[in-house]
């Protein structure tokens, strides 16, 4: 079992930045890949970015490239999402996810994932 606690959300003006943090505990050595998803009101949960545990290889959804950066500190079992140039359409609940399965870089919301409870990001115009 893996437990995830995500945090760092808040209210920010358009153009601002936030850094989300996800702390993993439990059987963290079994994690193959970690990632971030987001879910806006009335919309489906969507993939944001992922990082492969053993080599740090990252993948970002096209719409996030250049603004969002995922990273992981293996020594601290902590995942980060640095978000710059935030836009009102980035408003959503952001969820940390982890999988012990050897999945591709584009994690599926329907995959065998562990989930954090989510952290709300609100971007005002």
mmCIF file of C-alpha atoms in Angstrom:
data_model
loop_
_atom_site.group_PDB
_atom_site.id
_atom_site.type_symbol
_atom_site.label_atom_id
_atom_site.label_comp_id
_atom_site.label_asym_id
_atom_site.label_seq_id
_atom_site.Cartn_x
_atom_site.Cartn_y
_atom_site.Cartn_z
ATOM 1 C CA UNK A 1 0.000 0.000 0.000
ATOM 2 C CA UNK A 2 1.034 3.543 -0.745
ATOM 3 C CA UNK A 3 -0.419 6.608 0.914
ATOM 4 C CA UNK A 4 -0.330 10.040 -0.715
ATOM 5 C CA UNK A 5 -0.897 13.446 0.850
ATOM 6 C CA UNK A 6 -1.092 16.350 -1.566
ATOM 7 C CA UNK A 7 -0.977 20.013 -0.626
ATOM 8 C CA UNK A 8 0.034 23.463 -1.803
ATOM 9 C CA UNK A 9 -3.123 24.633 -3.516
ATOM 10 C CA UNK A 10 -4.654 28.026 -2.959
ATOM 11 C CA UNK A 11 -5.956 31.190 -4.546
ATOM 12 C CA UNK A 12 -3.673 32.979 -6.984
ATOM 13 C CA UNK A 13 -4.095 35.699 -9.557
ATOM 14 C CA UNK A 14 -3.701 34.992 -13.241
ATOM 15 C CA UNK A 15 -0.033 34.965 -14.183
ATOM 16 C CA UNK A 16 0.994 33.817 -10.733
ATOM 17 C CA UNK A 17 2.730 30.650 -9.575
ATOM 18 C CA UNK A 18 2.105 27.814 -7.158
ATOM 19 C CA UNK A 19 4.037 24.707 -6.187
ATOM 20 C CA UNK A 20 2.069 21.622 -5.307
ATOM 21 C CA UNK A 21 3.589 18.994 -3.041
ATOM 22 C CA UNK A 22 2.744 15.326 -2.629
ATOM 23 C CA UNK A 23 4.281 13.240 0.132
ATOM 24 C CA UNK A 24 4.266 9.481 -0.265
ATOM 25 C CA UNK A 25 4.493 6.931 2.516
ATOM 26 C CA UNK A 26 4.132 3.204 2.897
ATOM 27 C CA UNK A 27 5.671 0.931 0.277
ATOM 28 C CA UNK A 28 7.286 3.781 -1.629
ATOM 29 C CA UNK A 29 10.072 1.574 -2.947
ATOM 30 C CA UNK A 30 7.470 -0.217 -5.060
ATOM 31 C CA UNK A 31 6.370 2.940 -6.896
ATOM 32 C CA UNK A 32 7.052 2.825 -10.621
ATOM 33 C CA UNK A 33 5.580 6.157 -11.640
ATOM 34 C CA UNK A 34 4.012 9.196 -9.983
ATOM 35 C CA UNK A 35 1.961 11.920 -11.534
ATOM 36 C CA UNK A 36 -0.497 14.763 -11.262
ATOM 37 C CA UNK A 37 -4.040 14.951 -12.527
ATOM 38 C CA UNK A 38 -6.598 17.711 -12.290
ATOM 39 C CA UNK A 39 -10.358 17.942 -12.332
ATOM 40 C CA UNK A 40 -12.192 21.149 -13.094
ATOM 41 C CA UNK A 41 -15.816 21.619 -12.017
ATOM 42 C CA UNK A 42 -18.142 19.598 -14.210
ATOM 43 C CA UNK A 43 -15.293 18.022 -16.166
ATOM 44 C CA UNK A 44 -13.503 14.702 -16.175
ATOM 45 C CA UNK A 45 -10.215 14.196 -14.391
ATOM 46 C CA UNK A 46 -7.356 14.854 -16.792
ATOM 47 C CA UNK A 47 -3.683 13.918 -16.851
ATOM 48 C CA UNK A 48 -1.171 16.700 -16.196
ATOM 49 C CA UNK A 49 2.294 15.181 -15.905
ATOM 50 C CA UNK A 50 4.209 12.143 -14.668
ATOM 51 C CA UNK A 51 7.682 11.091 -13.608
ATOM 52 C CA UNK A 52 9.209 7.636 -13.652
ATOM 53 C CA UNK A 53 10.656 6.769 -10.276
ATOM 54 C CA UNK A 54 13.848 4.918 -11.170
ATOM 55 C CA UNK A 55 15.309 7.435 -13.603
ATOM 56 C CA UNK A 56 13.323 10.646 -13.162
ATOM 57 C CA UNK A 57 12.112 10.649 -16.753
ATOM 58 C CA UNK A 58 9.244 13.137 -17.026
ATOM 59 C CA UNK A 59 6.290 13.625 -19.345
ATOM 60 C CA UNK A 60 3.947 16.597 -19.500
ATOM 61 C CA UNK A 61 0.619 16.903 -21.250
ATOM 62 C CA UNK A 62 0.961 19.144 -24.295
ATOM 63 C CA UNK A 63 -1.252 21.868 -22.863
ATOM 64 C CA UNK A 64 0.960 22.096 -19.761
ATOM 65 C CA UNK A 65 4.370 22.124 -21.423
ATOM 66 C CA UNK A 66 6.350 25.255 -20.758
ATOM 67 C CA UNK A 67 4.215 26.314 -17.797
ATOM 68 C CA UNK A 68 4.106 23.273 -15.504
ATOM 69 C CA UNK A 69 7.100 21.227 -14.357
ATOM 70 C CA UNK A 70 6.928 17.951 -12.469
ATOM 71 C CA UNK A 71 9.804 16.761 -10.311
ATOM 72 C CA UNK A 72 10.490 14.236 -7.591
ATOM 73 C CA UNK A 73 12.829 14.051 -4.627
ATOM 74 C CA UNK A 74 13.331 10.321 -4.123
ATOM 75 C CA UNK A 75 15.182 10.785 -0.850
ATOM 76 C CA UNK A 76 12.150 12.559 0.590
ATOM 77 C CA UNK A 77 9.512 10.486 -1.241
ATOM 78 C CA UNK A 78 8.049 13.773 -2.364
ATOM 79 C CA UNK A 79 6.559 14.822 -5.689
ATOM 80 C CA UNK A 80 6.263 18.412 -6.843
ATOM 81 C CA UNK A 81 4.375 20.322 -9.513
ATOM 82 C CA UNK A 82 5.675 23.802 -10.201
ATOM 83 C CA UNK A 83 2.993 25.823 -11.956
ATOM 84 C CA UNK A 84 3.869 29.142 -13.559
ATOM 85 C CA UNK A 85 1.860 31.528 -15.682
ATOM 86 C CA UNK A 86 -1.387 30.278 -14.213
ATOM 87 C CA UNK A 87 -4.609 30.970 -16.071
ATOM 88 C CA UNK A 88 -8.226 30.955 -14.864
ATOM 89 C CA UNK A 89 -8.783 27.778 -16.867
ATOM 90 C CA UNK A 90 -6.200 26.046 -14.665
ATOM 91 C CA UNK A 91 -8.687 26.257 -11.798
ATOM 92 C CA UNK A 92 -9.277 22.691 -10.605
ATOM 93 C CA UNK A 93 -8.678 20.188 -7.874
ATOM 94 C CA UNK A 94 -5.219 18.720 -8.431
ATOM 95 C CA UNK A 95 -4.603 15.117 -7.466
ATOM 96 C CA UNK A 96 -1.367 13.291 -6.871
ATOM 97 C CA UNK A 97 -1.246 9.715 -8.159
ATOM 98 C CA UNK A 98 1.170 6.816 -7.948
ATOM 99 C CA UNK A 99 1.293 3.398 -9.510
ATOM 100 C CA UNK A 100 3.401 0.330 -8.851
ATOM 101 C CA UNK A 101 2.637 -0.990 -12.336
ATOM 102 C CA UNK A 102 5.004 -0.510 -15.259
ATOM 103 C CA UNK A 103 2.785 1.939 -17.109
ATOM 104 C CA UNK A 104 3.485 4.359 -19.907
ATOM 105 C CA UNK A 105 4.232 8.007 -19.352
ATOM 106 C CA UNK A 106 0.646 9.065 -20.054
ATOM 107 C CA UNK A 107 -0.946 7.729 -16.899
ATOM 108 C CA UNK A 108 -4.573 6.756 -17.168
ATOM 109 C CA UNK A 109 -7.162 8.017 -14.730
ATOM 110 C CA UNK A 110 -8.564 4.495 -14.900
ATOM 111 C CA UNK A 111 -5.237 2.865 -14.167
ATOM 112 C CA UNK A 112 -4.269 0.961 -11.045
ATOM 113 C CA UNK A 113 -3.381 4.126 -9.142
ATOM 114 C CA UNK A 114 -3.120 5.287 -5.594
ATOM 115 C CA UNK A 115 -4.605 8.761 -5.131
ATOM 116 C CA UNK A 116 -4.168 11.731 -2.874
ATOM 117 C CA UNK A 117 -7.281 13.523 -1.653
ATOM 118 C CA UNK A 118 -6.636 16.518 -3.871
ATOM 119 C CA UNK A 119 -5.727 20.139 -3.383
ATOM 120 C CA UNK A 120 -7.778 23.012 -4.799
ATOM 121 C CA UNK A 121 -6.145 25.571 -7.083
ATOM 122 C CA UNK A 122 -8.183 28.649 -7.878
ATOM 123 C CA UNK A 123 -6.891 31.180 -10.384
ATOM 124 C CA UNK A 124 -8.651 34.523 -10.480
ATOM 125 C CA UNK A 125 -8.766 36.698 -13.575
#
